[in-house]
Short mmCIF file of C-alpha atoms in Angstrom, two decimals:
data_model
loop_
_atom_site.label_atom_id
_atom_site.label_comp_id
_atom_site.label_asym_id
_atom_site.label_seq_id
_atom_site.Cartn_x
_atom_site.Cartn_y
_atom_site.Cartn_z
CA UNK A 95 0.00 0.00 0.00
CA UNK A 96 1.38 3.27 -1.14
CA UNK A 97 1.54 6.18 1.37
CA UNK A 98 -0.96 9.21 0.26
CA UNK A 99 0.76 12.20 -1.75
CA UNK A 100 1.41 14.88 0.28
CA UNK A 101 2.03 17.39 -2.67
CA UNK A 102 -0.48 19.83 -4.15
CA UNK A 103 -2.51 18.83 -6.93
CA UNK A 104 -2.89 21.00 -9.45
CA UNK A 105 -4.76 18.72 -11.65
CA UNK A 106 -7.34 17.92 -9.13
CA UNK A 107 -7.77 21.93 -8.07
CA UNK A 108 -7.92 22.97 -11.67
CA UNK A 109 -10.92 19.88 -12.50
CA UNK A 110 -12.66 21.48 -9.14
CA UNK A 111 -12.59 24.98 -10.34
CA UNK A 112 -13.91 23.84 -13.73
CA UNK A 113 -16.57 21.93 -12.28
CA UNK A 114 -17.43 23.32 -9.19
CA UNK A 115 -19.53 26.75 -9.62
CA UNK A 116 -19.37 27.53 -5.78
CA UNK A 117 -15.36 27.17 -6.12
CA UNK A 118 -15.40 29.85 -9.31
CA UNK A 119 -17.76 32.29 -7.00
CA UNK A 120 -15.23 32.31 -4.37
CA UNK A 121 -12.45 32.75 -6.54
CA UNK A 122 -13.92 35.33 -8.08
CA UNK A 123 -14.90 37.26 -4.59
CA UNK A 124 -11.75 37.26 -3.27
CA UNK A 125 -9.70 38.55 -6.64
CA UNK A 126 -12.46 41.49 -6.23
CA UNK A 127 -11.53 41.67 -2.36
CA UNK A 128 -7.72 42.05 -3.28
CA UNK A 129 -8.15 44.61 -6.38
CA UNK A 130 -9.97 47.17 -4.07
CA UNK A 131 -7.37 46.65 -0.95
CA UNK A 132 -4.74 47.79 -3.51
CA UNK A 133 -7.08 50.25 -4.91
CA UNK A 134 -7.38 52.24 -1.38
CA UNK A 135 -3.45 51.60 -0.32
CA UNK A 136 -2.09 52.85 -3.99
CA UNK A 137 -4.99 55.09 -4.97
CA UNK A 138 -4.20 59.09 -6.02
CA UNK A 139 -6.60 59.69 -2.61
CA UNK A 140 -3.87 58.23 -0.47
CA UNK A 141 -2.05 60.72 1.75
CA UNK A 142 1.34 61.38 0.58
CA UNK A 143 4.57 62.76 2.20
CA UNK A 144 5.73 66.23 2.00
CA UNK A 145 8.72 66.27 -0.91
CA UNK A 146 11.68 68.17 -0.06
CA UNK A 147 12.25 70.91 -2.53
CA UNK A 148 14.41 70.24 -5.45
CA UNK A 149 16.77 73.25 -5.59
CA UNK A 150 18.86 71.62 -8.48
CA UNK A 151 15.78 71.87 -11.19
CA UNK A 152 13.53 74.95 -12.48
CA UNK A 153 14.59 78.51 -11.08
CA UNK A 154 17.44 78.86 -8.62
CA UNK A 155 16.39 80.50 -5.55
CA UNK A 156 18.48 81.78 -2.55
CA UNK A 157 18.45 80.64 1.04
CA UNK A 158 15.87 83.28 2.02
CA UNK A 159 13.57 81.97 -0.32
CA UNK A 160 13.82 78.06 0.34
CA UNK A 161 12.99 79.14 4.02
CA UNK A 162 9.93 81.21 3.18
CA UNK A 163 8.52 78.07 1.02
CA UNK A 164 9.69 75.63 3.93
CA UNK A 165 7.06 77.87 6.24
CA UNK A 166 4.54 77.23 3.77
CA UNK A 167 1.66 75.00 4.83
CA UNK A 168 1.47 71.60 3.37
CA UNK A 169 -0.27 71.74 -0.34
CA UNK A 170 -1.82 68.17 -0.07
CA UNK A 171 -4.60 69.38 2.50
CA UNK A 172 -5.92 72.06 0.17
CA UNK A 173 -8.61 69.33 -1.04
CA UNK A 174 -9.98 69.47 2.90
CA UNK A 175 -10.59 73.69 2.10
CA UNK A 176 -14.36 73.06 1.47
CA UNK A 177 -14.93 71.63 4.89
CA UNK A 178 -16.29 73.83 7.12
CA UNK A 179 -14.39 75.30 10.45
CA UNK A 180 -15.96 74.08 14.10
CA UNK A 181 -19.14 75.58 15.10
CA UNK A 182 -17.36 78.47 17.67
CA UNK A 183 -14.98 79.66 14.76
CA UNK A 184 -18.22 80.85 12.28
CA UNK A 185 -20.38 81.89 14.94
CA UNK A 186 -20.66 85.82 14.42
CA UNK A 187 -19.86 88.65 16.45
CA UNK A 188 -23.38 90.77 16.88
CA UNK A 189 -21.73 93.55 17.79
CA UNK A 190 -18.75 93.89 14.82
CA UNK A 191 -21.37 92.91 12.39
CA UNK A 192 -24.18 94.62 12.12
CA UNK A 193 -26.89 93.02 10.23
CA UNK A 194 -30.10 94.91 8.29
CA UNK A 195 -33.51 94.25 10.02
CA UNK A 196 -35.19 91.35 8.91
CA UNK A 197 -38.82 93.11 6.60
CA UNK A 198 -41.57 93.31 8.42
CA UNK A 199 -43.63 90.27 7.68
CA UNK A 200 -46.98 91.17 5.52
CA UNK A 201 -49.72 92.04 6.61
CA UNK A 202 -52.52 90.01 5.76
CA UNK A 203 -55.99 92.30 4.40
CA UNK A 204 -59.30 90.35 5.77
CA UNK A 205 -62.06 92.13 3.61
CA UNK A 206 -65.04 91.22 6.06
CA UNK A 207 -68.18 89.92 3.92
CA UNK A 208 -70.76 91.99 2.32
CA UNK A 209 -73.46 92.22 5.18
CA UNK A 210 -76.44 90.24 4.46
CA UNK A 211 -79.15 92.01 2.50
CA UNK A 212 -82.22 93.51 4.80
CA UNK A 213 -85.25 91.31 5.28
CA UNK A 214 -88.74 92.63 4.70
CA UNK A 215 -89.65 93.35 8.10
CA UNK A 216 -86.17 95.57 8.14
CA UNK A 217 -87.45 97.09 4.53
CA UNK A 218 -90.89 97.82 6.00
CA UNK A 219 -89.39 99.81 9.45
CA UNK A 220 -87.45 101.74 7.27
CA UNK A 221 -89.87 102.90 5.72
CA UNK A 222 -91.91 103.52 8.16
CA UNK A 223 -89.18 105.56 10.35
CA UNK A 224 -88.52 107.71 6.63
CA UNK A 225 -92.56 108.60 6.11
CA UNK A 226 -92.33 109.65 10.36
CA UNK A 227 -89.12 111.48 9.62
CA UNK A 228 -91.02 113.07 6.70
CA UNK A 229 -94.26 113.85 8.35
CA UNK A 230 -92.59 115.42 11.21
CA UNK A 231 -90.97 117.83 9.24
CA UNK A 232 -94.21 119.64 8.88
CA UNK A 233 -95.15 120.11 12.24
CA UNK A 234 -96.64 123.55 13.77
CA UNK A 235 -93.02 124.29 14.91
CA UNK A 236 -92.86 128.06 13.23
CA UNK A 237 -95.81 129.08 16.11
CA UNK A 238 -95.57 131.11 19.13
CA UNK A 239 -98.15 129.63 21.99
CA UNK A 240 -99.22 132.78 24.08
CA UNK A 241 -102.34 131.78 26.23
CA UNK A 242 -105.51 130.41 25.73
CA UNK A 243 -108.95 132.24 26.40
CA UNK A 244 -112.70 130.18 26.51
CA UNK A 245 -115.00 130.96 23.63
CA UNK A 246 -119.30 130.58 22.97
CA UNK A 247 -119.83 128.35 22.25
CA UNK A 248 -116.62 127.38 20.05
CA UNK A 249 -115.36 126.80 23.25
CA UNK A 250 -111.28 126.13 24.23
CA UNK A 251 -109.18 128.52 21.97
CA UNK A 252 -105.17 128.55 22.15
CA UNK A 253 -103.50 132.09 20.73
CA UNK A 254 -100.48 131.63 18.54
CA UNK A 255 -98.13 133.94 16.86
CA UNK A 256 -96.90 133.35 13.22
CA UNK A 257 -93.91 135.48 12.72
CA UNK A 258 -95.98 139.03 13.21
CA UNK A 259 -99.59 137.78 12.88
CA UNK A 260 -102.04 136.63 15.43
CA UNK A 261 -103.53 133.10 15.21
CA UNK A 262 -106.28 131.24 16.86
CA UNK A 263 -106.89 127.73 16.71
CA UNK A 264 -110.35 126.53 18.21
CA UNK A 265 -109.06 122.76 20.22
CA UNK A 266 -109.57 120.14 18.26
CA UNK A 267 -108.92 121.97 14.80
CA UNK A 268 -106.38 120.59 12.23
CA UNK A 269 -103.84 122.59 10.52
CA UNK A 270 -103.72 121.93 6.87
CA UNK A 271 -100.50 119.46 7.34
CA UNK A 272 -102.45 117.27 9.07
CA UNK A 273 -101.55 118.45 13.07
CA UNK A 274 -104.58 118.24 15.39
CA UNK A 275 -104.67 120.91 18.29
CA UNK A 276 -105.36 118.24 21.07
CA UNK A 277 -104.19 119.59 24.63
CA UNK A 278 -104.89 124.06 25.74
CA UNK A 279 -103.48 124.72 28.86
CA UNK A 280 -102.15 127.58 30.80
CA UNK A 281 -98.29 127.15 29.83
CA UNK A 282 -98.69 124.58 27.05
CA UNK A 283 -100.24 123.49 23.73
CA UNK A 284 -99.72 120.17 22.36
CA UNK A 285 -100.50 118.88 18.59
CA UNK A 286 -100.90 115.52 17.74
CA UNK A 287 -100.18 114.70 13.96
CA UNK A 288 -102.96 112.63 12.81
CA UNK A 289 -101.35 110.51 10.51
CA UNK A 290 -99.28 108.91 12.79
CA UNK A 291 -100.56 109.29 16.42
CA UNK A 292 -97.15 108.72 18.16
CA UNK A 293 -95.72 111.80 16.69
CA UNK A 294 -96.45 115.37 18.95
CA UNK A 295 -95.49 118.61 19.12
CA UNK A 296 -94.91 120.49 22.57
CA UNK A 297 -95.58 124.67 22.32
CA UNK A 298 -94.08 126.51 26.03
CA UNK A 299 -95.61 129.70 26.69
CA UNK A 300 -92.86 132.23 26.17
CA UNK A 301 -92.33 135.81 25.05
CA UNK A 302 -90.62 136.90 22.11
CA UNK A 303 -88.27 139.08 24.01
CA UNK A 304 -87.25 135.99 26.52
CA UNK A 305 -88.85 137.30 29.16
CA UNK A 306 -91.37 135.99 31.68
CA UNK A 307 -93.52 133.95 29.74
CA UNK A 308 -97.83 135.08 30.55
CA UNK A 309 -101.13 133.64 29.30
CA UNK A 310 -102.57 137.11 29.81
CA UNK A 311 -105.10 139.43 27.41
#
């Protein structure tokens, strides 16, 4: 009996790969696994030491010079200039900079609704109130009430001034715009228009100078 082979077999790993689909999957994984490691060690992005100046090519430049560019900051961290600073180094100084007033924010117009239109009752009243208006417009206001004296038989008579005239109205007569003579008394007279019994008019006894007012003849 022959001891086993301990060498590799090439001829029995390359029949598995060509055979075994599971074996080419792997294969193929870890050739993928080993092109990116070398990718992100020997990429362009991969940091790279500073390079001493090479004084022997391009211009010549004196001592003074190569010590100015030696103080220079590294080149290779200019791709990092987009990142912004901490938080505290861009926070801004209110009182060095000054900054415009925000505008006022606009004002919103609320047109309030058309009011509803009047109902008929509301049509009616106004109506009514414009004819009262109307009608008391022509009440007996341009007379003077002086006194009142009894007649026979005609009875209760009130004495009025009209501008410069005399007038006597029997109680109970109606003036022609419709005001009835309803109430004689010694310091009063009182009309009543007869259109619209809630409306009166109120005469005082007075004198046309202002002075004390008399129901005397």
């Amino acid at each position: 009996m022959s001891a086993p082979n301990s060498g590799f077999d090439f001829q029995a790993m390359g029949h598995e790969l060509r055979t075994n689909h599971k074996t080419q999957a792997a294969l193929v994984g870890m050739v993928l696994v080993l092109g990116f490691m070398a990718y992100t060690l020997f990429g362009s992005d991969a940091p790279k030491g500073r390079r001493p100046v090479d004084t022997k090519t391009g211009v010549s430049l004196d001592a003074r010079q190569l010590q100015g560019l030696r103080k220079l900051p590294d080149l290779a961290a200019l791709d990092k200039a987009g990142q912004l600073p901490p938080l505290a180094k861009v926070q801004r100084d209110l009182f060095m900079f000054e900054a415009p007033a925000p505008p006022p924010p606009p004002v919103k117009v609320v047109v309030p609704p058309p009011p509803p239109p009047p109902t008929a009752e509301q049509l009616a009243a106004q109506q009514l109130a414009q004819a009262k208006a109307a009608n008391f417009a022509t009440r007996p206001q341009d007379l003077r009430y002086l006194g009142y004296f009894k007649g026979d038989p005609s009875g209760t008579i009130g004495a009025f001034m009209k501008g410069e005239e005399p007038l006597t109205l029997v109680q109970g007569s109606v003036t022609p715009q419709g005001w009835k003579l309803v109430t004689v008394l010694d310091t009063r007279a009182e009309f009543q228009s007869t259109k619209y019994p809630d409306l009166r008019q109120v005469l005082e006894v007075r004198e046309a100078t202002g002075g004390v007012a008399t129901n005397q003849f």
